[in-house]
CSV table of C-alpha atoms in Angstrom, one decimal:
chain,number,residue,atom,x,y,z
A,1,MET,CA,38.2,-7.6,21.7
A,2,ARG,CA,37.4,-10.3,24.3
A,3,ARG,CA,39.0,-9.8,27.8
A,4,SER,CA,40.3,-12.6,30.0
A,5,PHE,CA,38.4,-13.9,32.9
A,6,ALA,CA,41.0,-12.4,35.5
A,7,THR,CA,40.8,-9.0,33.9
A,8,LEU,CA,37.0,-9.0,33.8
A,9,THR,CA,36.7,-10.2,37.3
A,10,LEU,CA,39.1,-7.5,38.7
A,11,SER,CA,37.0,-4.8,36.8
A,12,LEU,CA,33.6,-5.9,38.2
A,13,PHE,CA,34.7,-6.9,41.8
A,14,LEU,CA,33.9,-3.6,43.6
A,15,GLY,CA,30.4,-3.3,42.1
A,16,LEU,CA,29.5,-6.9,42.4
A,17,ALA,CA,30.9,-7.4,46.0
A,18,LEU,CA,29.5,-4.1,47.4
A,19,ALA,CA,26.1,-4.6,45.9
A,20,GLN,CA,25.3,-7.5,48.2
A,21,GLU,CA,23.1,-5.8,50.8
A,22,PRO,CA,19.7,-6.6,52.4
A,23,LEU,CA,18.2,-3.4,51.0
A,24,ASP,CA,18.4,-4.7,47.5
A,25,PRO,CA,16.2,-7.8,46.9
A,26,PRO,CA,17.0,-10.2,44.2
A,27,ALA,CA,16.5,-9.0,40.7
A,28,ALA,CA,13.5,-10.3,38.7
A,29,PRO,CA,14.0,-13.2,36.3
A,30,TRP,CA,14.0,-11.0,33.2
A,31,ALA,CA,17.0,-9.0,34.6
A,32,GLN,CA,18.9,-12.2,35.0
A,33,GLU,CA,17.9,-13.3,31.6
A,34,ALA,CA,19.4,-10.1,30.2
A,35,VAL,CA,22.8,-10.8,31.9
A,36,GLU,CA,22.7,-14.4,30.8
A,37,LEU,CA,22.1,-13.2,27.2
A,38,LEU,CA,25.5,-11.3,27.5
A,39,VAL,CA,27.1,-14.3,29.0
A,40,THR,CA,26.1,-16.3,25.9
A,41,LYS,CA,28.0,-13.6,23.7
A,42,GLY,CA,31.2,-14.7,25.3
A,43,VAL,CA,31.1,-12.7,28.5
A,44,PHE,CA,31.9,-14.2,31.9
A,45,ILE,CA,31.0,-12.9,35.4
A,46,GLY,CA,32.8,-14.1,38.4
A,47,TYR,CA,33.8,-13.2,42.0
A,48,PRO,CA,37.2,-12.7,43.6
A,49,ASP,CA,37.4,-16.1,45.2
A,50,GLY,CA,37.3,-17.7,41.8
A,51,THR,CA,33.6,-18.9,42.1
A,52,PHE,CA,30.7,-17.9,39.9
A,53,ARG,CA,27.9,-18.4,42.5
A,54,TRP,CA,25.4,-19.1,39.8
A,55,ARG,CA,22.9,-20.6,42.4
A,56,GLU,CA,22.9,-17.4,44.4
A,57,PRO,CA,20.1,-14.9,43.4
A,58,LEU,CA,21.3,-11.8,41.3
A,59,THR,CA,20.4,-8.5,42.9
A,60,ARG,CA,19.2,-5.5,41.1
A,61,GLN,CA,22.5,-3.6,41.7
A,62,GLU,CA,24.4,-6.7,40.5
A,63,ALA,CA,22.3,-6.8,37.4
A,64,ALA,CA,22.7,-3.1,36.7
A,65,LEU,CA,26.4,-3.0,37.3
A,66,ALA,CA,27.0,-6.1,35.3
A,67,LEU,CA,24.8,-4.8,32.4
A,68,TYR,CA,26.4,-1.5,32.0
A,69,ARG,CA,30.1,-2.5,32.6
A,70,LEU,CA,29.8,-5.5,30.3
A,71,LEU,CA,28.2,-3.4,27.6
A,72,ALA,CA,31.0,-0.9,28.1
A,73,ALA,CA,33.7,-3.6,27.8
A,74,TYR,CA,32.3,-5.4,24.8
A,75,GLY,CA,30.3,-2.8,23.0
A,76,LEU,CA,27.0,-3.1,21.3
A,77,ASP,CA,27.9,-4.1,17.7
A,78,ARG,CA,27.9,-7.8,18.6
A,79,LEU,CA,24.3,-7.7,19.4
A,80,SER,CA,21.5,-8.3,17.0
A,81,PRO,CA,18.5,-5.8,16.8
A,82,GLU,CA,16.3,-8.4,18.8
A,83,GLU,CA,19.0,-8.6,21.5
A,84,VAL,CA,19.3,-4.9,21.6
A,85,ASP,CA,15.5,-4.7,22.2
A,86,LYS,CA,15.6,-7.1,25.0
A,87,LEU,CA,18.5,-5.5,26.7
A,88,LEU,CA,16.8,-2.1,26.4
A,89,GLU,CA,13.6,-3.3,27.9
A,90,ALA,CA,15.6,-4.8,30.8
A,91,THR,CA,17.6,-1.6,31.3
A,92,ARG,CA,14.5,0.5,31.5
A,93,ARG,CA,12.7,-1.7,33.9
A,94,LEU,CA,15.9,-1.9,36.2
A,95,ARG,CA,16.2,1.9,36.2
A,96,GLU,CA,12.5,2.1,37.2
A,97,GLU,CA,13.1,-0.3,40.0
A,98,LEU,CA,16.4,1.2,41.2
A,99,GLY,CA,14.7,4.6,41.0
A,100,ALA,CA,12.0,3.4,43.3
A,101,GLN,CA,14.7,2.9,45.9
A,102,GLY,CA,14.9,6.5,46.6
A,103,GLN,CA,14.2,6.0,50.5
A,104,ALA,CA,17.0,3.6,50.6
A,105,VAL,CA,19.4,6.1,49.2
A,106,GLU,CA,18.1,8.7,51.7
A,107,ALA,CA,18.5,6.3,54.5
A,108,LEU,CA,22.1,5.6,53.4
A,109,LYS,CA,22.9,9.4,53.3
A,110,GLU,CA,21.4,9.9,56.7
A,111,GLU,CA,23.4,7.0,58.1
A,112,GLN,CA,26.5,8.5,56.5
A,113,LYS,CA,25.8,11.9,58.2
A,114,ALA,CA,25.1,10.3,61.5
A,115,LEU,CA,28.3,8.2,61.4
A,116,GLU,CA,30.3,11.4,60.3
A,117,GLU,CA,29.0,13.3,63.3
A,118,ARG,CA,29.6,10.5,65.7
A,119,LEU,CA,33.1,10.2,64.4
A,120,ARG,CA,33.8,13.9,64.9
A,121,VAL,CA,32.7,13.6,68.6
A,122,LEU,CA,34.9,10.4,69.2
A,123,GLU,CA,37.9,11.9,67.5
A,124,ALA,CA,38.0,14.5,70.3
A,125,GLN,CA,38.3,11.6,72.8
A,126,PRO,CA,41.7,9.7,72.6
A,127,SER,CA,40.5,7.0,74.9
A,128,GLN,CA,37.8,5.9,72.3
A,129,GLU,CA,40.4,4.9,69.6
A,130,GLY,CA,38.9,1.4,69.0
A,131,GLU,CA,35.4,2.7,68.5
A,132,VAL,CA,36.8,5.4,66.2
A,133,ARG,CA,38.4,2.8,64.0
A,134,ALA,CA,35.0,0.9,64.0
A,135,LEU,CA,33.1,4.0,63.0
A,136,GLU,CA,35.5,4.9,60.2
A,137,GLN,CA,35.1,1.3,58.9
A,138,ALA,CA,31.3,1.5,59.1
A,139,LEU,CA,31.5,4.9,57.4
A,140,LYS,CA,33.6,3.6,54.6
A,141,GLU,CA,31.1,0.7,54.1
A,142,ALA,CA,28.1,3.1,54.0
A,143,GLN,CA,30.0,5.4,51.5
A,144,LYS,CA,30.8,2.2,49.3
A,145,ARG,CA,27.2,1.2,49.5
A,146,LEU,CA,25.9,4.6,48.6
A,147,GLN,CA,28.4,5.0,45.8
A,148,ALA,CA,27.6,1.4,44.5
A,149,LEU,CA,23.9,2.4,44.3
A,150,GLU,CA,24.5,5.7,42.6
A,151,GLU,CA,27.0,4.1,40.3
A,152,ALA,CA,24.4,1.5,39.3
A,153,GLN,CA,21.7,4.2,38.6
A,154,LYS,CA,24.1,6.4,36.6
A,155,GLY,CA,25.7,3.6,34.7
A,156,LEU,CA,22.3,2.1,33.9
A,157,GLU,CA,21.2,5.4,32.5
A,158,ALA,CA,24.4,5.5,30.3
A,159,ALA,CA,23.8,1.9,29.2
A,160,GLN,CA,20.1,2.9,28.3
A,161,ARG,CA,21.3,5.9,26.3
A,162,ALA,CA,23.7,3.7,24.5
A,163,LEU,CA,21.2,0.9,23.7
A,164,GLU,CA,18.8,3.6,22.5
A,165,ALA,CA,21.4,5.0,20.1
A,166,ARG,CA,22.0,1.5,18.8
A,167,ASN,CA,18.2,0.9,18.5
A,168,LEU,CA,18.0,4.2,16.4
A,169,GLU,CA,20.7,2.9,14.1
A,170,ASP,CA,18.8,-0.3,13.6
A,171,GLN,CA,15.6,1.8,12.9
A,172,LEU,CA,17.4,4.1,10.5
A,173,LYS,CA,18.8,1.0,8.5
A,174,GLN,CA,15.1,-0.3,8.2
A,175,ALA,CA,14.0,3.2,7.1
A,176,GLU,CA,16.9,3.1,4.4
A,177,ALA,CA,15.8,-0.3,3.3
A,178,ALA,CA,12.1,1.0,3.1
A,179,LEU,CA,13.3,3.9,1.0
A,180,ARG,CA,15.4,1.7,-1.4
A,181,ASP,CA,12.1,-0.5,-1.7
A,182,LEU,CA,10.1,2.6,-2.6
A,183,ASN,CA,12.7,3.7,-5.1
A,184,GLU,CA,12.6,0.4,-6.9
A,185,ARG,CA,8.8,0.3,-7.0
A,186,LEU,CA,8.7,4.0,-8.1
A,187,ARG,CA,11.2,3.3,-10.9
A,188,ALA,CA,9.2,0.4,-12.1
A,189,LEU,CA,6.0,2.5,-12.3
A,190,GLU,CA,8.0,5.3,-14.0
A,191,ALA,CA,9.1,2.8,-16.8
A,192,ARG,CA,5.5,1.8,-17.6
A,193,PRO,CA,3.7,3.7,-20.4
A,194,GLN,CA,0.7,4.0,-18.2
A,195,ALA,CA,1.0,3.7,-14.4
A,196,ASP,CA,-1.8,2.3,-12.2
A,197,PRO,CA,-3.2,5.1,-10.1
A,198,ARG,CA,-4.0,2.8,-7.2
A,199,GLN,CA,-0.3,1.8,-7.1
A,200,VAL,CA,0.7,5.3,-7.2
A,201,GLU,CA,-1.5,6.2,-4.3
A,202,ALA,CA,-0.1,3.2,-2.4
A,203,LEU,CA,3.3,4.7,-2.8
A,204,ARG,CA,2.2,8.0,-1.7
A,205,GLN,CA,0.7,6.6,1.4
A,206,GLU,CA,3.8,4.4,2.1
A,207,GLN,CA,6.0,7.6,1.6
A,208,LYS,CA,4.0,9.7,4.1
A,209,ALA,CA,4.3,6.8,6.6
A,210,LEU,CA,8.2,6.7,6.0
A,211,GLU,CA,8.4,10.5,6.5
A,212,GLU,CA,6.6,10.3,9.8
A,213,ARG,CA,9.0,7.5,10.8
A,214,LEU,CA,12.1,9.6,9.9
A,215,ARG,CA,10.6,12.6,11.8
A,216,ALA,CA,10.1,10.5,14.8
A,217,LEU,CA,13.6,9.2,14.6
A,218,GLU,CA,15.1,12.6,14.3
A,219,GLU,CA,13.1,13.7,17.3
A,220,ALA,CA,14.4,10.7,19.2
A,221,ARG,CA,18.0,11.5,18.1
A,222,GLU,CA,17.7,15.0,19.4
A,223,ALA,CA,16.1,14.0,22.7
A,224,GLN,CA,18.8,11.5,23.3
A,225,ALA,CA,21.6,13.9,22.5
A,226,ALA,CA,20.1,16.3,25.0
A,227,GLY,CA,19.9,13.6,27.6
A,228,LEU,CA,23.5,12.6,27.1
A,229,ARG,CA,24.6,16.2,27.5
A,230,ARG,CA,22.8,16.4,30.8
A,231,LEU,CA,24.3,13.1,31.9
A,232,GLU,CA,27.9,14.1,31.0
A,233,GLU,CA,28.5,15.9,34.4
A,234,ALA,CA,27.2,12.9,36.4
A,235,LEU,CA,29.6,10.4,35.0
A,236,GLN,CA,32.7,12.0,36.3
A,237,GLY,CA,34.8,9.0,37.9
A,238,LEU,CA,32.7,6.3,36.1
A,239,PRO,CA,35.0,5.4,33.2
A,240,GLU,CA,32.8,2.5,31.9
A,241,ALA,CA,29.5,4.6,32.0
A,242,ARG,CA,31.4,7.5,30.5
A,243,ARG,CA,32.6,5.1,27.8
A,244,LEU,CA,29.0,4.0,27.0
A,245,ALA,CA,27.9,7.7,26.9
A,246,GLU,CA,30.6,8.7,24.6
A,247,GLU,CA,29.8,5.6,22.3
A,248,ALA,CA,26.2,6.7,22.3
A,249,GLN,CA,27.1,10.3,21.5
A,250,ALA,CA,29.3,9.1,18.6
A,251,ARG,CA,26.5,6.9,17.3
A,252,LEU,CA,24.1,9.8,17.4
A,253,GLN,CA,26.5,12.2,15.6
A,254,ALA,CA,27.0,9.5,12.9
A,255,LEU,CA,23.3,9.2,12.5
A,256,GLU,CA,22.8,12.9,11.6
A,257,PRO,CA,24.2,12.8,8.0
A,258,GLN,CA,22.4,9.5,7.5
A,259,VAL,CA,19.1,11.2,8.6
A,260,LYS,CA,19.7,14.2,6.2
A,261,ALA,CA,20.6,11.9,3.4
A,262,LEU,CA,17.4,10.1,4.0
A,263,GLU,CA,15.5,13.3,4.0
A,264,GLU,CA,17.1,14.4,0.7
A,265,GLY,CA,16.2,11.0,-0.8
A,266,LEU,CA,12.6,11.5,0.3
A,267,LYS,CA,12.4,15.0,-1.2
A,268,GLY,CA,13.9,13.5,-4.5
A,269,GLN,CA,11.4,10.8,-4.4
A,270,GLU,CA,8.7,13.3,-3.7
A,271,GLU,CA,9.4,15.3,-6.9
A,272,ARG,CA,9.5,12.0,-8.8
A,273,LEU,CA,6.2,10.8,-7.3
A,274,ARG,CA,4.6,14.2,-8.0
A,275,ALA,CA,5.7,14.1,-11.6
A,276,LEU,CA,4.4,10.5,-11.9
A,277,GLU,CA,1.0,11.8,-10.5
A,278,GLY,CA,1.0,14.4,-13.0
A,279,ARG,CA,1.5,11.9,-15.7
A,280,VAL,CA,-1.3,9.8,-14.3
A,281,GLN,CA,-3.6,12.9,-14.2
A,282,ALA,CA,-2.7,13.8,-17.6
A,283,LEU,CA,-3.5,10.2,-18.8
A,284,GLU,CA,-6.7,10.2,-16.9
A,285,ALA,CA,-7.7,13.5,-18.5
A,286,ARG,CA,-6.8,12.2,-22.0
A,287,GLN,CA,-8.7,9.0,-21.2
A,288,ALA,CA,-11.8,11.0,-20.1
A,289,GLN,CA,-11.6,13.0,-23.4
A,290,ASP,CA,-11.2,9.7,-25.4
A,291,GLU,CA,-14.1,8.4,-23.5
A,292,ALA,CA,-16.2,11.4,-24.3
A,293,ARG,CA,-15.3,11.3,-27.9
A,294,LEU,CA,-16.0,7.5,-28.0
A,295,ARG,CA,-19.4,8.2,-26.5
A,296,ALA,CA,-20.1,10.9,-29.1
A,297,LEU,CA,-19.0,8.6,-32.0
A,298,GLU,CA,-21.1,5.9,-30.6
A,299,GLU,CA,-24.1,8.3,-30.5
A,300,GLU,CA,-23.3,9.3,-34.2
A,301,VAL,CA,-23.0,5.7,-35.2
A,302,ALA,CA,-26.3,4.9,-33.5
A,303,ALA,CA,-28.0,7.8,-35.2
A,304,LEU,CA,-26.4,6.9,-38.6
A,305,LYS,CA,-27.7,3.3,-38.1
A,306,ARG,CA,-31.1,4.7,-37.3
A,307,THR,CA,-30.9,6.7,-40.4
A,308,LEU,CA,-29.5,4.0,-42.7
A,309,THR,CA,-31.4,1.1,-41.2
A,310,PRO,CA,-34.3,2.6,-39.5
A,311,SER,CA,-36.3,0.4,-37.1
A,312,ARG,CA,-39.6,-0.6,-38.9
A,313,PRO,CA,-41.8,-3.6,-38.7
A,314,PRO,CA,-40.7,-6.1,-41.3
A,315,LEU,CA,-44.3,-7.6,-42.2
A,316,HIS,CA,-46.2,-5.5,-44.6
A,317,LEU,CA,-49.5,-5.6,-46.5
A,318,GLY,CA,-49.8,-3.5,-49.7
A,319,LEU,CA,-52.5,-2.6,-52.3
A,320,ALA,CA,-51.5,-1.1,-55.7
A,321,THR,CA,-52.9,-0.4,-59.0
A,322,TYR,CA,-51.4,0.0,-62.5
A,323,ARG,CA,-52.5,0.0,-66.2
A,324,GLY,CA,-51.6,-3.2,-68.4
A,325,ASP,CA,-49.2,-2.6,-71.2
A,326,VAL,CA,-51.1,-5.0,-73.5
A,327,ASP,CA,-54.8,-4.5,-73.1
A,328,GLY,CA,-54.7,-1.0,-71.4
A,329,ALA,CA,-57.0,-2.3,-68.6
A,330,TRP,CA,-56.5,-1.2,-64.9
A,331,TYR,CA,-55.1,-3.9,-62.6
A,332,GLY,CA,-55.2,-4.2,-58.8
A,333,ARG,CA,-52.3,-5.8,-56.8
A,334,LEU,CA,-52.6,-7.2,-53.4
A,335,LEU,CA,-49.1,-8.3,-51.7
A,336,LEU,CA,-48.2,-9.7,-48.5
A,337,GLY,CA,-44.5,-9.9,-47.6
A,338,HIS,CA,-41.7,-10.0,-45.0
A,339,ASP,CA,-38.5,-8.2,-45.9
A,340,ALA,CA,-36.3,-9.2,-42.9
A,341,LEU,CA,-36.3,-12.9,-42.8
A,342,LEU,CA,-32.5,-13.1,-43.0
A,343,GLY,CA,-31.0,-9.6,-42.6
A,344,PRO,CA,-32.3,-7.4,-45.5
A,345,LEU,CA,-33.6,-10.5,-47.4
A,346,GLY,CA,-37.2,-11.3,-47.5
A,347,LEU,CA,-40.1,-13.0,-49.4
A,348,ARG,CA,-43.2,-11.5,-50.9
A,349,LEU,CA,-46.4,-13.2,-52.2
A,350,ALA,CA,-48.8,-11.1,-54.5
A,351,TYR,CA,-51.9,-11.5,-56.5
A,352,GLU,CA,-53.0,-9.2,-59.1
A,353,ALA,CA,-56.0,-9.1,-61.7
A,354,PRO,CA,-57.8,-6.7,-63.9
A,355,PHE,CA,-60.6,-4.9,-62.0
A,356,ALA,CA,-63.0,-5.9,-64.9
A,357,ASP,CA,-62.5,-9.5,-64.4
A,358,PRO,CA,-60.9,-10.4,-61.0
A,359,ALA,CA,-60.8,-14.2,-61.8
A,360,GLN,CA,-58.4,-13.7,-64.7
A,361,GLY,CA,-55.3,-12.8,-62.7
A,362,LEU,CA,-51.8,-14.1,-61.8
A,363,ALA,CA,-50.0,-15.0,-58.6
A,364,SER,CA,-46.1,-14.4,-58.0
A,365,LEU,CA,-43.6,-15.1,-55.4
A,366,ASP,CA,-40.4,-13.0,-55.2
A,367,LEU,CA,-37.2,-13.0,-53.2
A,368,THR,CA,-36.4,-9.3,-52.1
A,369,PHE,CA,-33.6,-7.3,-50.8
A,370,ARG,CA,-34.4,-4.0,-49.0
A,371,THR,CA,-32.3,-1.0,-48.0
A,372,SER,CA,-33.4,2.1,-46.3
A,373,PHE,CA,-32.3,5.6,-45.5
A,374,GLY,CA,-34.4,7.6,-43.1
A,375,ASP,CA,-38.0,7.5,-44.3
A,376,LEU,CA,-37.0,6.1,-47.7
A,377,ASP,CA,-37.0,2.4,-48.7
A,378,GLY,CA,-35.4,1.0,-51.8
A,379,TYR,CA,-35.8,-2.6,-52.8
A,380,PHE,CA,-35.5,-5.0,-55.7
A,381,GLY,CA,-36.4,-8.6,-56.1
A,382,VAL,CA,-36.5,-11.6,-58.4
A,383,GLY,CA,-39.0,-14.4,-58.7
A,384,GLY,CA,-41.7,-15.9,-60.8
A,385,GLY,CA,-45.3,-16.8,-61.0
A,386,LEU,CA,-48.2,-18.2,-63.1
A,387,TYR,CA,-51.1,-16.6,-65.0
A,388,LEU,CA,-54.3,-18.3,-64.1
A,389,GLU,CA,-54.8,-19.1,-67.8
A,390,GLY,CA,-51.7,-21.5,-67.4
A,391,THR,CA,-48.7,-19.4,-68.7
A,392,PRO,CA,-45.7,-19.3,-66.2
A,393,PHE,CA,-43.3,-16.3,-66.1
A,394,GLY,CA,-40.1,-15.1,-64.4
A,395,GLN,CA,-39.9,-11.5,-63.2
A,396,LEU,CA,-37.7,-8.7,-61.9
A,397,LEU,CA,-38.9,-6.0,-59.8
A,398,ILE,CA,-37.6,-2.7,-58.4
A,399,GLY,CA,-39.3,-0.2,-56.1
A,400,ALA,CA,-39.1,2.7,-53.8
A,401,GLY,CA,-41.3,3.8,-50.9
A,402,VAL,CA,-41.6,6.7,-48.6
A,403,ARG,CA,-43.0,6.7,-45.1
A,404,VAL,CA,-46.0,8.9,-44.6
A,405,VAL,CA,-46.6,8.0,-40.9
A,406,PRO,CA,-44.6,5.6,-38.9
A,407,ASN,CA,-46.5,2.3,-40.2
A,408,LEU,CA,-47.8,3.5,-43.4
A,409,SER,CA,-46.0,4.3,-46.7
A,410,LEU,CA,-46.5,5.1,-50.3
A,411,PHE,CA,-44.5,3.1,-52.9
A,412,LEU,CA,-43.9,2.9,-56.6
A,413,GLU,CA,-42.5,-0.1,-58.2
A,414,GLY,CA,-41.9,-1.6,-61.7
A,415,HIS,CA,-42.1,-5.2,-63.0
A,416,GLN,CA,-40.5,-6.8,-65.9
A,417,ARG,CA,-42.0,-10.2,-66.8
A,418,TYR,CA,-40.5,-12.9,-69.0
A,419,LEU,CA,-43.2,-15.3,-70.3
A,420,PHE,CA,-42.6,-18.9,-70.9
A,421,ASP,CA,-45.0,-19.3,-73.7
A,422,GLY,CA,-42.7,-20.4,-76.4
A,423,GLN,CA,-42.7,-16.9,-78.0
A,424,ALA,CA,-40.5,-15.2,-75.5
A,425,GLY,CA,-43.0,-12.6,-74.7
A,426,GLN,CA,-42.5,-9.8,-72.2
A,427,ARG,CA,-44.6,-7.5,-70.3
A,428,SER,CA,-43.9,-4.4,-68.2
A,429,THR,CA,-45.8,-2.7,-65.5
A,430,LEU,CA,-45.3,0.4,-63.3
A,431,ALA,CA,-47.6,0.3,-60.2
A,432,PHE,CA,-48.4,2.9,-57.4
A,433,GLY,CA,-49.7,1.8,-54.1
A,434,LEU,CA,-50.0,2.1,-50.3
A,435,ALA,CA,-48.4,-0.4,-47.8
A,436,ALA,CA,-49.0,-0.9,-44.1
A,437,ARG,CA,-46.4,-2.4,-41.9
A,438,PHE,CA,-47.2,-4.3,-38.7
């Protein structure tokens, strides 16, 4: 709830008025900026005479008193995380600078003791009543100055604790958002038939980082709670500072169940992630088995292919002999062929004649088809030719060969010829020979 200007001025008067002293130089610009940040949030700072004195420099004590009292009056919930960070940095640096004024504090204490001693001496002398009143006034001023400095230091520490507690809240909210994001991504991976191992590993690394963040938050929370317990005694008589400390303590207590809930969420996520990793490992093992089986099948197919269609040179030259079915004479056959012009299709050119009269022979050209199994070849063909005496014919052939050495094979083949001599004559042969491949 926003307070009126008069109420706020009254609440700040003592600290702001008594802080004006030569021992405390003006505050750094960053401290003034921190106070101005609170002003922009709807907070007004003024002096009892109704003025603001914006042109006068702000001292460290003024900045410290303004920061902690205004934070106590208006709370921290109206501040954004960025503003909390800025005020927290200003508070820490102000504490360091005020802490460096230890000599000033000791000097004030010594001055106070000297004044008290001098006052006791003068009180025994009734004739010194005027000087006694002056000393009493000076002692009161010294006490007020010392109290103002001590209040600034204690109040600033309470403000720092409250800002740190609020900062922990913001960090915890970020951790909760990160956990929700991890849960969404984990749920998406669980819904897939096969999760990407790289994405699972990335989730694992982010989860470890979140666990470290949560552990650091819990340690910071416990350290702050311990610091607040130590500070509690020193805040007697400082209602604003005590209010800040109580607010910080309440925030820290409220954080404890949230931290535990986050820890439980991380544990549950750890179990789900472990199960997902188990699925990935099982899939990888099955994939490895499938790959091994596939390689074995590929090797079997390759071996079967080598068996069924062995690699051998397609160009071949052969010699064969047979006995004619008409005249009973022995014939020789010379052949040259290529049996892989287009897949298993090839062409073969042959010349054959009787050994007794090589000039009385025939020539033929055949289209062939070959198949193989291991060292065995089977083939058949269709074609035709011409007897040198002038009779044309068509023919069918079928044969089989066996490889003796890699490039040399024995073969047996039969021919059935149909003569185009006007009498539908036919001739049959069965030849045995040797073929070389190159």
